[in-house]
Short mmCIF file of C-alpha atoms and ligand atoms in Angstrom, two decimals:
data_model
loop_
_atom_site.label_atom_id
_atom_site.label_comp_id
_atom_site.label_asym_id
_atom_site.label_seq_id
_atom_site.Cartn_x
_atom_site.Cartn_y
_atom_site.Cartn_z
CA UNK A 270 63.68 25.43 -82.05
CA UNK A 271 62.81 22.07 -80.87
CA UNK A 272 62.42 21.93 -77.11
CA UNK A 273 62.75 18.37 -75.25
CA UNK A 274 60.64 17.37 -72.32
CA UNK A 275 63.51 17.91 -70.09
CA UNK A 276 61.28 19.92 -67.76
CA UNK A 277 58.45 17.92 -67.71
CA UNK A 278 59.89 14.70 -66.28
CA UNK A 279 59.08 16.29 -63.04
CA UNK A 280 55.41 15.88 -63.14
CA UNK A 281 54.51 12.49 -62.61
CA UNK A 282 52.91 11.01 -65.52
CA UNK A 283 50.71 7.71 -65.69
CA UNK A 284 50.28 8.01 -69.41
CA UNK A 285 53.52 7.92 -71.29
CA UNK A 286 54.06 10.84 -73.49
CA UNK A 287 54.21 10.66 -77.18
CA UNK A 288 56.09 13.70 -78.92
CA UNK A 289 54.50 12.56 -82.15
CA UNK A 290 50.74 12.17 -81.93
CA UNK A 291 48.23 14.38 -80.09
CA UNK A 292 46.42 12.58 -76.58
CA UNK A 293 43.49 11.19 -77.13
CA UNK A 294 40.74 13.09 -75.67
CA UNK A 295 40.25 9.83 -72.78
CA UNK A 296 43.79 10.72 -71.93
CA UNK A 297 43.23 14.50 -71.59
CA UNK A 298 39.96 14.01 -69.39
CA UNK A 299 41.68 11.41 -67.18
CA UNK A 300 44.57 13.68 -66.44
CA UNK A 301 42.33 17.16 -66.04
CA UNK A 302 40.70 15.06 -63.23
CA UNK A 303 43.96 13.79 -61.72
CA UNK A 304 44.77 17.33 -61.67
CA UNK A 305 41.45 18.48 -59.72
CA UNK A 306 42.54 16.18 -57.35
CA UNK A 307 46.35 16.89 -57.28
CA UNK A 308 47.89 19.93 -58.60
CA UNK A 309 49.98 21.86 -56.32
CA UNK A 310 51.36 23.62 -58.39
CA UNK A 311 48.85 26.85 -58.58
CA UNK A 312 49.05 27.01 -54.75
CA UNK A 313 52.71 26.89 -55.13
CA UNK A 314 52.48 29.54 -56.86
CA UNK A 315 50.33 31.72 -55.46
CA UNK A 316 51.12 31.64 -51.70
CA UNK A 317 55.02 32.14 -52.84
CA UNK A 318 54.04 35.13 -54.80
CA UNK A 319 51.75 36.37 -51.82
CA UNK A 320 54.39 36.12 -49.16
CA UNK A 321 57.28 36.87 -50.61
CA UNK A 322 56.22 39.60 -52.76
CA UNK A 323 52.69 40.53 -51.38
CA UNK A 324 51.36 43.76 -53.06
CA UNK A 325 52.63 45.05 -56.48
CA UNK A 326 50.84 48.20 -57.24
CA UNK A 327 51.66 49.34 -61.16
CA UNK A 328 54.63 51.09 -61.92
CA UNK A 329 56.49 50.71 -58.01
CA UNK A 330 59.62 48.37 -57.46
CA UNK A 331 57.12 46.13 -55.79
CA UNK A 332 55.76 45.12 -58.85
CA UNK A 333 59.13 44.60 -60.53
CA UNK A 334 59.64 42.04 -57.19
CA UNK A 335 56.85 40.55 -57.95
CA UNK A 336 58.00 40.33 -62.12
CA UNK A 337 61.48 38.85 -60.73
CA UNK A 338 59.51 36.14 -58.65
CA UNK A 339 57.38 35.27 -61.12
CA UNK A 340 60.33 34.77 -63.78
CA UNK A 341 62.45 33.37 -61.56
CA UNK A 342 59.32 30.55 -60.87
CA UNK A 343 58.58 29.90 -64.26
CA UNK A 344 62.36 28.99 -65.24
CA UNK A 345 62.35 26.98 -61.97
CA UNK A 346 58.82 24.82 -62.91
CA UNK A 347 60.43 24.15 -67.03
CA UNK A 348 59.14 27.05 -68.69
CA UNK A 349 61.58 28.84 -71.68
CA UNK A 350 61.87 31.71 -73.39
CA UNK A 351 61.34 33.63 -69.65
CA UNK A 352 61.51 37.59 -71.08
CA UNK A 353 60.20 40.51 -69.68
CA UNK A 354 58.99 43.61 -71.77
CA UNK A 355 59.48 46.85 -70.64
CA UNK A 356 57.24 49.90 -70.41
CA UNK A 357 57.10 53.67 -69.22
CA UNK A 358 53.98 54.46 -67.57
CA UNK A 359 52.91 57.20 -65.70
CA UNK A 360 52.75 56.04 -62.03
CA UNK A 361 50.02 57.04 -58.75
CA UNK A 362 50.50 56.01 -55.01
CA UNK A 363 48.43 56.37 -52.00
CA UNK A 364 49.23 58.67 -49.21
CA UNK A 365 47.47 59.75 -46.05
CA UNK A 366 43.72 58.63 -46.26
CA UNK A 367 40.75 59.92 -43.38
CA UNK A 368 36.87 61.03 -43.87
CA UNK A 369 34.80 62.75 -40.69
CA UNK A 370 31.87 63.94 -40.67
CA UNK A 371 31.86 66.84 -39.36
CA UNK A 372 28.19 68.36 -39.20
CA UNK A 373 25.11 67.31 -38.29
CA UNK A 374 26.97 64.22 -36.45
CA UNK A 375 30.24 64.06 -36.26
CA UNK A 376 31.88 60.60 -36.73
CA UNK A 377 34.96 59.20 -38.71
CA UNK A 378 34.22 56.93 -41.90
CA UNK A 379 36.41 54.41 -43.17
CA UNK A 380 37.19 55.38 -47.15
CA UNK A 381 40.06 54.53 -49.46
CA UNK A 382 41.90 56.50 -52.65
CA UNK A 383 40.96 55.88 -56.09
CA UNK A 384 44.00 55.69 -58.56
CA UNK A 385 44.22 58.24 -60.44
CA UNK A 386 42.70 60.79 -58.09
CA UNK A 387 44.31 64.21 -56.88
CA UNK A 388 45.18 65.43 -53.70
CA UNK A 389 43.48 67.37 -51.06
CA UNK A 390 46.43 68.67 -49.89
CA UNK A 391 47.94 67.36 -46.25
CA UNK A 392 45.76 69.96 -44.39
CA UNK A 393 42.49 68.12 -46.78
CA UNK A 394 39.52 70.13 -47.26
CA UNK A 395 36.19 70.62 -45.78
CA UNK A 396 32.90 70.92 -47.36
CA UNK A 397 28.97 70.46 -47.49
CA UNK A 398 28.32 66.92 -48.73
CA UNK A 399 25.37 66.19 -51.57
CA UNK A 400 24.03 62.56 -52.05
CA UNK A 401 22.78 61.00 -54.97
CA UNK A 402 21.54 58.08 -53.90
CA UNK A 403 22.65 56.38 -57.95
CA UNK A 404 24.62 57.55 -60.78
CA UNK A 405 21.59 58.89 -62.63
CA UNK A 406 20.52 61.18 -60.31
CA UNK A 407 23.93 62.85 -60.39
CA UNK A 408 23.93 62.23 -64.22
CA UNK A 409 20.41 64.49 -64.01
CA UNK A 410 21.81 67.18 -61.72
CA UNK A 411 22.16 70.64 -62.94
CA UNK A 412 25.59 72.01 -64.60
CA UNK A 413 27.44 74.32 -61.78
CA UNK A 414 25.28 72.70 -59.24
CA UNK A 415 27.56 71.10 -57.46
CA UNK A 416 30.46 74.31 -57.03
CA UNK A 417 32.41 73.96 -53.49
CA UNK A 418 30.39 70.79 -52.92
CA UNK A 419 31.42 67.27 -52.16
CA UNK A 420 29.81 64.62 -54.06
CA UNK A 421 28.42 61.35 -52.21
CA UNK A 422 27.09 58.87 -55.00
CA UNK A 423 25.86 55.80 -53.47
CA UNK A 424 24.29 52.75 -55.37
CA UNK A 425 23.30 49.34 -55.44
CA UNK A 426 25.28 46.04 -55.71
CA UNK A 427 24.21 42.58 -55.46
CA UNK A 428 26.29 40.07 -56.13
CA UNK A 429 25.60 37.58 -59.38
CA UNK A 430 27.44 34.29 -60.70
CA UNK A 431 28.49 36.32 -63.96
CA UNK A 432 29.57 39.17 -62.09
CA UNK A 433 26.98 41.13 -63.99
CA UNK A 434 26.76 43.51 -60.88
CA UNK A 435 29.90 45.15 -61.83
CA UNK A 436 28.84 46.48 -64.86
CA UNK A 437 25.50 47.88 -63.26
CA UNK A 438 27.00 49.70 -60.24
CA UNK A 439 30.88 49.82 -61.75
CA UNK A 440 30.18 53.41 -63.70
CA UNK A 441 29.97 55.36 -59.83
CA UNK A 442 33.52 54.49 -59.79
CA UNK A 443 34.74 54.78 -63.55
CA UNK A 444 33.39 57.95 -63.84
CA UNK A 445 30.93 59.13 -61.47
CA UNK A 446 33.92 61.52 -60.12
CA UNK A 447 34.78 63.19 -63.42
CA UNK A 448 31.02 63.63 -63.66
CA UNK A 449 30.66 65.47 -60.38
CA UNK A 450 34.05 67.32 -60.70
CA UNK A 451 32.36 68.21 -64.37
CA UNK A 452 29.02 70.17 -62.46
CA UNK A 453 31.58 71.88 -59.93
CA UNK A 454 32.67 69.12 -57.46
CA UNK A 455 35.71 69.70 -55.19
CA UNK A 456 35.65 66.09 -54.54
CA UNK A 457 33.91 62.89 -54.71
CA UNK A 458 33.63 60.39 -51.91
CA UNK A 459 31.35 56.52 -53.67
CA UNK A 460 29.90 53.88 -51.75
CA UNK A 461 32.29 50.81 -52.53
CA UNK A 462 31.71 48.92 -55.37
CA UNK A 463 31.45 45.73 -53.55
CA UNK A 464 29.08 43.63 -52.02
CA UNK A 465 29.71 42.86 -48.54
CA UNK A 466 29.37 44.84 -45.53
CA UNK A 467 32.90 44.79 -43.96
CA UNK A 468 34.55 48.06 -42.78
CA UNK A 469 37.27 47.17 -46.23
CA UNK A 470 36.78 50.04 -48.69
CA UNK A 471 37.23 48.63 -52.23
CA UNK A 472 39.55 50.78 -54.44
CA UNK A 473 39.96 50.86 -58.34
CA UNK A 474 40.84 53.12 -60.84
CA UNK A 475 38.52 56.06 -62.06
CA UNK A 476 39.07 57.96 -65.23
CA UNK A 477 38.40 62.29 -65.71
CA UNK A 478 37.30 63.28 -68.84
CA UNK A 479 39.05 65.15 -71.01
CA UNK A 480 38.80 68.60 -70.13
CA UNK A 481 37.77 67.48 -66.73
CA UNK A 482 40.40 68.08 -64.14
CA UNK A 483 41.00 65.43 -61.73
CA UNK A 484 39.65 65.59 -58.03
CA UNK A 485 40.45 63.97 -55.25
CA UNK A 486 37.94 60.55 -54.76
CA UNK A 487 37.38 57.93 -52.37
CA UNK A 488 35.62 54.72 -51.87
CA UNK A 489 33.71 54.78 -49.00
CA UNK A 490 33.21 51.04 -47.12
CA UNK A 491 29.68 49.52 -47.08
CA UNK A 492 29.01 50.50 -43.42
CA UNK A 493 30.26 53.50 -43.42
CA UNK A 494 28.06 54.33 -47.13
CA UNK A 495 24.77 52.71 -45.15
CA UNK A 496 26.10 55.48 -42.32
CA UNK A 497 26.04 58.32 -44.10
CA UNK A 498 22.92 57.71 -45.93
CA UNK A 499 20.88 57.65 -42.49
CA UNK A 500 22.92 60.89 -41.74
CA UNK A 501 21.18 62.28 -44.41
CA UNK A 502 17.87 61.02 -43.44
CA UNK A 503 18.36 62.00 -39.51
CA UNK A 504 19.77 65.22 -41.08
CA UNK A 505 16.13 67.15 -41.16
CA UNK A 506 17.40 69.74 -43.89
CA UNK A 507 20.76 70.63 -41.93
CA UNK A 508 23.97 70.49 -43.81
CA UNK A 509 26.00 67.47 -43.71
CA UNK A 510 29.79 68.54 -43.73
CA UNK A 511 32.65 66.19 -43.92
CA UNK A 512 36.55 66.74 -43.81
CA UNK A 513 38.39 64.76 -46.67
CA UNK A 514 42.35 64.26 -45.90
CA UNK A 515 43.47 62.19 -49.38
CA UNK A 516 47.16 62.74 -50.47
CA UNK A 517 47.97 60.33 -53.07
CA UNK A 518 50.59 61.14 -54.99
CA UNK A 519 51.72 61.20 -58.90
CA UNK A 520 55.46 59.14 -59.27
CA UNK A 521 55.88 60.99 -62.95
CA UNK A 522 57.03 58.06 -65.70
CA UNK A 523 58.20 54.58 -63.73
CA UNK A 524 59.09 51.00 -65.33
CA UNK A 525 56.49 48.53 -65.79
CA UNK A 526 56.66 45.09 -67.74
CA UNK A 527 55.06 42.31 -69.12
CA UNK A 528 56.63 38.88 -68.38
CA UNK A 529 56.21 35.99 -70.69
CA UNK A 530 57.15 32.40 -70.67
CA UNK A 531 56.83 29.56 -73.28
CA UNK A 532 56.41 25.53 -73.12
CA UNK A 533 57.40 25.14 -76.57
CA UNK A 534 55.83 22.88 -78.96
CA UNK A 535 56.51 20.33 -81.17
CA UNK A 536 55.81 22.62 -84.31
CA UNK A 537 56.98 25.61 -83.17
CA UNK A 538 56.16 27.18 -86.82
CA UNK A 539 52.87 27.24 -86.00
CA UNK A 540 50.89 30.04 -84.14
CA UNK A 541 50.96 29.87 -80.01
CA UNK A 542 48.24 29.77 -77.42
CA UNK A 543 48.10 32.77 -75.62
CA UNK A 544 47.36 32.47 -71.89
CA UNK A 545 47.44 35.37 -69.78
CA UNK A 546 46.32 37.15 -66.54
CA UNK A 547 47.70 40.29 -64.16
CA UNK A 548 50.63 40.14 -62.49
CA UNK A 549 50.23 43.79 -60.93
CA UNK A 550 47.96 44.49 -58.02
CA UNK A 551 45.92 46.94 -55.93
CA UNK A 552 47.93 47.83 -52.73
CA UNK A 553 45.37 46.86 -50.22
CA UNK A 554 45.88 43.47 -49.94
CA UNK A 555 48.31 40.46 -51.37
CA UNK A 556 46.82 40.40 -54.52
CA UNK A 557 45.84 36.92 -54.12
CA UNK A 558 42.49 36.79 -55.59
CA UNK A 559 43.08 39.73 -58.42
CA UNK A 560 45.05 38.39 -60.00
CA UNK A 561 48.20 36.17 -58.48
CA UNK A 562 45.27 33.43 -58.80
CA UNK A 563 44.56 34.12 -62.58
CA UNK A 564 48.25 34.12 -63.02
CA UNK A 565 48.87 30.60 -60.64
CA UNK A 566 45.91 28.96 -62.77
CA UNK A 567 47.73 29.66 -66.25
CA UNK A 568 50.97 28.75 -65.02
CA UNK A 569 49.88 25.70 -63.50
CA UNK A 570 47.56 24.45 -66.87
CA UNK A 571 50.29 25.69 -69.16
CA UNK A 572 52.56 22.67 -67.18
CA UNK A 573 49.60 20.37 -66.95
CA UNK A 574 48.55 20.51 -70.37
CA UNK A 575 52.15 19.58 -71.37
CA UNK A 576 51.91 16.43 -69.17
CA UNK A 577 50.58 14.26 -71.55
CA UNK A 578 53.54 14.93 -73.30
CA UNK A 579 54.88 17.70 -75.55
CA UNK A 580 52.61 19.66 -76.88
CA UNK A 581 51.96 20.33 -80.75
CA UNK A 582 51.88 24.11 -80.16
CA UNK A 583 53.90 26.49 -78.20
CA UNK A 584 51.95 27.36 -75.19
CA UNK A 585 52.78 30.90 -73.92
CA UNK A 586 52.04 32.68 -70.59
CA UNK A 587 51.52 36.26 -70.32
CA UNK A 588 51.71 38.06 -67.18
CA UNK A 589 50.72 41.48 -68.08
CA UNK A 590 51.74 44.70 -65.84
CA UNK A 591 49.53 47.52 -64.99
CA UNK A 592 46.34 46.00 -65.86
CA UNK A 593 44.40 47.76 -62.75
CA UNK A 594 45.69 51.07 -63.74
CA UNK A 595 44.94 51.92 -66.87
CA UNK A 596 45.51 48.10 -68.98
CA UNK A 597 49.15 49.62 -69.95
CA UNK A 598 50.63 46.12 -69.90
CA UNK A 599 48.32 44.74 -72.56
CA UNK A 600 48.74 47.87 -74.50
CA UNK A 601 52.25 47.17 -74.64
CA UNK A 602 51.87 43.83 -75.87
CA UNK A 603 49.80 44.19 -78.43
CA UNK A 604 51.62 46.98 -79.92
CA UNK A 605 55.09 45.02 -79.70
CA UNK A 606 53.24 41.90 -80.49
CA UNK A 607 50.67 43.01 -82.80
CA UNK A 608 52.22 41.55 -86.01
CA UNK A 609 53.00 37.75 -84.59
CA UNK A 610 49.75 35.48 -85.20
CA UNK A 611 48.19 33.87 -82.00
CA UNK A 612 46.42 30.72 -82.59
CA UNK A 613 43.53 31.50 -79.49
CA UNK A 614 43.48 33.44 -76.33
CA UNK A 615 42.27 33.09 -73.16
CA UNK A 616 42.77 34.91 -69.95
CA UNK A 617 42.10 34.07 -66.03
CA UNK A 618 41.10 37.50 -64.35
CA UNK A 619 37.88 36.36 -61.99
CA UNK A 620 39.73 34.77 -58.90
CA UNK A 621 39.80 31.50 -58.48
CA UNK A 622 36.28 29.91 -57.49
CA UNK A 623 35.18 27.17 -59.92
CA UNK A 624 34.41 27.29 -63.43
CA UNK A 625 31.10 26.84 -64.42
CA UNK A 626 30.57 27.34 -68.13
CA UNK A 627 33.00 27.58 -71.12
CA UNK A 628 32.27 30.18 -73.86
CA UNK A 629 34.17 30.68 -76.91
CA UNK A 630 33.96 32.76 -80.02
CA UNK A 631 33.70 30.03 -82.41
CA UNK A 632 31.09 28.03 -81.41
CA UNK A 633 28.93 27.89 -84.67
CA UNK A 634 32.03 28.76 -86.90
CA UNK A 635 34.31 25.93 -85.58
CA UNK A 636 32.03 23.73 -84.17
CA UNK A 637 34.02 20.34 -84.36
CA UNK A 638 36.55 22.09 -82.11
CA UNK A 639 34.16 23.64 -79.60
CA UNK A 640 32.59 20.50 -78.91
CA UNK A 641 36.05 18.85 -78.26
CA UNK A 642 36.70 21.47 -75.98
CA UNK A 643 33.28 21.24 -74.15
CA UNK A 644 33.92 17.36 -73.95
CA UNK A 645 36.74 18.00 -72.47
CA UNK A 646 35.93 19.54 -69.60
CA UNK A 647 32.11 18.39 -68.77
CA UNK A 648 33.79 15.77 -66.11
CA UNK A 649 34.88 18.46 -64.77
CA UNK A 650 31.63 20.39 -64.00
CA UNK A 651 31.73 23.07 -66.67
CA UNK A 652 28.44 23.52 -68.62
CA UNK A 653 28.93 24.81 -72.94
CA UNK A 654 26.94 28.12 -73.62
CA UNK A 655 25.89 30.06 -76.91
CA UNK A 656 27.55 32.90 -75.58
CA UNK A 657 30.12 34.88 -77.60
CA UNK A 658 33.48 35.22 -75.60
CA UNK A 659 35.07 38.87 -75.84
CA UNK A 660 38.27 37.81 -73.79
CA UNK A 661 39.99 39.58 -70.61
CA UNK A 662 41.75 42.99 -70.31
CA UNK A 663 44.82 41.40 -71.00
CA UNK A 664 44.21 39.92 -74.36
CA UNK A 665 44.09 43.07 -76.55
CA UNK A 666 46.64 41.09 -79.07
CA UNK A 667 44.28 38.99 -79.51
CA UNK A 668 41.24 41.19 -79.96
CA UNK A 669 43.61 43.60 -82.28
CA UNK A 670 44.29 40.51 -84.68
CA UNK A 671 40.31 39.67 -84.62
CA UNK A 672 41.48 36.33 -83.39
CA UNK A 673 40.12 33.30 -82.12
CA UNK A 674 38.92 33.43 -78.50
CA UNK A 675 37.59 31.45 -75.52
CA UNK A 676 36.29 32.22 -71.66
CA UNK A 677 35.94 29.90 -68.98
CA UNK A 678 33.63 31.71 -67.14
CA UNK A 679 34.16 31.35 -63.31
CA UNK A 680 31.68 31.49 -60.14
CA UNK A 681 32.10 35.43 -59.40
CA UNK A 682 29.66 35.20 -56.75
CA UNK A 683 32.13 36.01 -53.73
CA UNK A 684 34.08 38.13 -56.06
CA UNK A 685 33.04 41.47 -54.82
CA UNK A 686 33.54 40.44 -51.39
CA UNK A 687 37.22 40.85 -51.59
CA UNK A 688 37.85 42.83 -54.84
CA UNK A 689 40.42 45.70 -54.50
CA UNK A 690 40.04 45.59 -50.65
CA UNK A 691 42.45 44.81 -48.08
CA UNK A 692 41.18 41.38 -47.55
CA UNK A 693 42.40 40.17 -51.39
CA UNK A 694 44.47 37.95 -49.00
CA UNK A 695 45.65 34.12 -49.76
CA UNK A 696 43.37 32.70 -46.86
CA UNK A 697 40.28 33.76 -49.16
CA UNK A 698 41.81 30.70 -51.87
CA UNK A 699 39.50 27.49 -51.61
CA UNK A 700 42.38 25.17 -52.56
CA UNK A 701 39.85 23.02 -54.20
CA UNK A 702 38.17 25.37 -56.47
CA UNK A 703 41.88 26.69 -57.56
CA UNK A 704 42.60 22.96 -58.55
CA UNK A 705 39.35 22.72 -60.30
CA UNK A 706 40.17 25.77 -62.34
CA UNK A 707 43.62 24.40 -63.25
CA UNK A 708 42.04 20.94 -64.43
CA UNK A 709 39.59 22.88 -66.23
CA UNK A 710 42.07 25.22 -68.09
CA UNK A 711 44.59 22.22 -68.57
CA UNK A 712 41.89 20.31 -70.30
CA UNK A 713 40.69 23.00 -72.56
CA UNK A 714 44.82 24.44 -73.73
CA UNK A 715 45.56 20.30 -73.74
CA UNK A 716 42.89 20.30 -76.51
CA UNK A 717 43.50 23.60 -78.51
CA UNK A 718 47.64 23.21 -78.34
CA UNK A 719 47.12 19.89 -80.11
CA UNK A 720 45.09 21.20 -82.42
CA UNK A 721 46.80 21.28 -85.90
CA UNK A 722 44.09 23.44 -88.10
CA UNK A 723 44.10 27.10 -87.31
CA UNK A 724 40.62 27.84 -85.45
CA UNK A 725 38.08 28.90 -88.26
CA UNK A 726 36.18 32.04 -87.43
CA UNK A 727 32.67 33.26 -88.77
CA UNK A 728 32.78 36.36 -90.74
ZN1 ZN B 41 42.10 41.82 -62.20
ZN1 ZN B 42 41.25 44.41 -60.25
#
């Protein structure tokens, strides 16, 4: 189906737009920069889906809200083909949520849930607390060791451009409390994997083993983590004994949904360009940062890039479901989807602070197109690389098909400020950086939408 510019006429356009031949790349770069200066559109976005919808935690009718919005928005700003896809999943919500410290000094802590986790019960348990001061320690601990005991693993986070901290101090979280329930553990409390020192416990899913059953585990805030560990050293060999009141609870099977929306193209024959992000959020805060800003960025770039005029490929959005659960959105897709070819994907799941490099997975293979991509966006600030993009959560279509790949790597230096905590609030946007990122993305899908070869891949 051929699809006229009707909705496009909206955008204000300098260039005139050709539906035969692809922009040439002056056009593309002097546009991406209009948008840095201009776009509203990602804002628009973003602070509607923040205040009218707010949180939308995986598998609750707040996420299908926020699916309504968001479809509702994208037939609004031109887009076609508005669907969403609709899942089972098994579905976990918070309840009741309070630490003390009960012996040697007795003081409330500030901790939150993690998804997935069981209940205390409502009148929460009480136990002698053990600290492992990282993940390896505990990993070293005898088997049984821990029977009756609460576990307390704290560690070390820094925060790095690349977000490389994650993946250092992220395992307390994924798994440190199937670990400690595995040696005996009645429950697990981590230090937050985060790296500021507000009283704003970051949450996040955690994942039992199999055979492991699931305890109840909390995220304790930075503070309140420093707190405890000088508890322990004040402690002189006493106990330290804490009462844990956690009472999430477990839905059974809810609806999800994945929500996609085309620009079509002027070949539309030929594969799309996949653009996706996370429309479902932790419950803390707005879900402004993780991910309504991945989600305003592709929206916004998938109009941009058709500004110049109608594009030669389809470009498609994907707002997956569930992603900070378990990924069941992009599990969905790609099963339902696994079978329709995908020219490239690319996803926007880092907030929305400014790019800084642009990695792909075809550098050396497709070189003539890399470069054209990395031309593309060098006014804009954004450095190439040798590094091998692996894509976001939400691309497993693309990663199924072995397909063709790109990141656009973003300053993640504040990112584990606000990650999963109740400050993932709109206020925490730098409206500049956000228009940077859409400039930046509606450069790079300008260039690969017009791009009539398939992307050749090494072996
Ligand atoms: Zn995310
Ligand atoms: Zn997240």
């Amino acid at each position: 189906m051929q699809k006229p510019l009707l909705a496009l006429v909206a955008l204000s356009l300098a260039v005139p737009a050709s539906l035969t031949a692809a922009p040439p790349p002056s056009t593309v770069g002097d546009h991406a920069e209009r948008v840095a200066a201009e776009d509203g559109l990602a804002w628009d976005f973003l602070e509607g889906l923040t205040t009218e919808v707010g949180p939308r935690m995986a598998g609750t009718e707040a996420e299908a809200r926020g699916r309504a919005w968001s479809m509702q928005w994208l037939r609004t700003n031109g887009f076609v083909n508005v669907v969403e896809e609709p899942y089972d999943m098994r579905t976990w919500v918070r309840g009741t949520e309070t630490a003390v410290v009960l012996a040697p000094f007795q003081q409330p802590m500030h901790i939150t849930a993690l998804g997935g986790t069981a209940s205390t019960g409502e009148n929460g348990i009480e136990a002698e607390v053990v600290f492992f001061p990282t993940y390896a320690v505990l990993e070293a601990a005898a088997p049984d060791s821990l029977k009756g005991k609460i576990a307390f693993i704290s560690h070390d986070m820094r925060p790095t451009q690349d977000g490389s901290g994650y993946g250092f101090a992220g395992p307390a979280r994924w798994t440190g409390a199937s670990l400690a329930a595995s040696k005996g553990a009645i429950a697990t409390v981590i230090r937050s994997i985060g790296t500021e020192s507000h009283r704003t416990p970051h949450t996040g899913g955690t994942t039992f083993a199999e055979g492991v059953k699931p305890t109840p585990a909390g995220a304790l805030s930075n503070p309140d983590a420093d707190n405890l560990e000088r508890i322990f050293a004040r402690a002189n060999g006493q106990p330290v004994t804490m009462r844990l009141v956690l009472t999430p609870r477990d839905l059974g099977m809810t609806k999800s949904g994945n929500v996609t929306g085309e620009i079509v193209g002027r070949d539309p024959s030929l594969p799309p360009v996949l653009l996706a992000c996370h429309l479902d959020s932790w419950d803390l805060g707005t879900g402004a940062v993780d991910d309504g800003a991945g989600c305003a960025i592709i929206a916004a770039a998938a109009k941009q890039a058709a500004a110049f005029g109608q594009p030669l490929r389809t470009i498609r959005v994907l707002f997956a479901g569930a992603e900070e659960v378990g990924l069941f959105g992009s599990s969905a897709y790609a099963d339902a989807h696994r079978n329709e070819p995908f020219m490239v994907g690319l996803e926007s799941d880092f907030g929305a602070d400014r790019i800084w490099r642009i990695d792909s997975n075809f550098t050396e293979s497709d070189a003539d197109l890399y470069k054209q991509l990395a031309a593309a966006v060098a006014r804009l600030g954004v450095a190439p690389s040798k590094q091998v993009a692996h894509g976001g959560a939400d691309l497993n279509v693309v990663r199924a098909q072995k397909g063709a790949l790109v990141d656009l790597q973003q300053d993640g230096t504040r990112y584990f400020d606000l990650h999963h905590t109740p400050d993932d609030t709109l206020d925490k946007v730098d409206p500049v950086q956000l228009r940077q990122n859409v400039a930046v993305w509606a450069a790079t899908v300008g260039v690969l939408a017009n791009h009539s070869n398939p992307v050749e891949l090494g072996q």
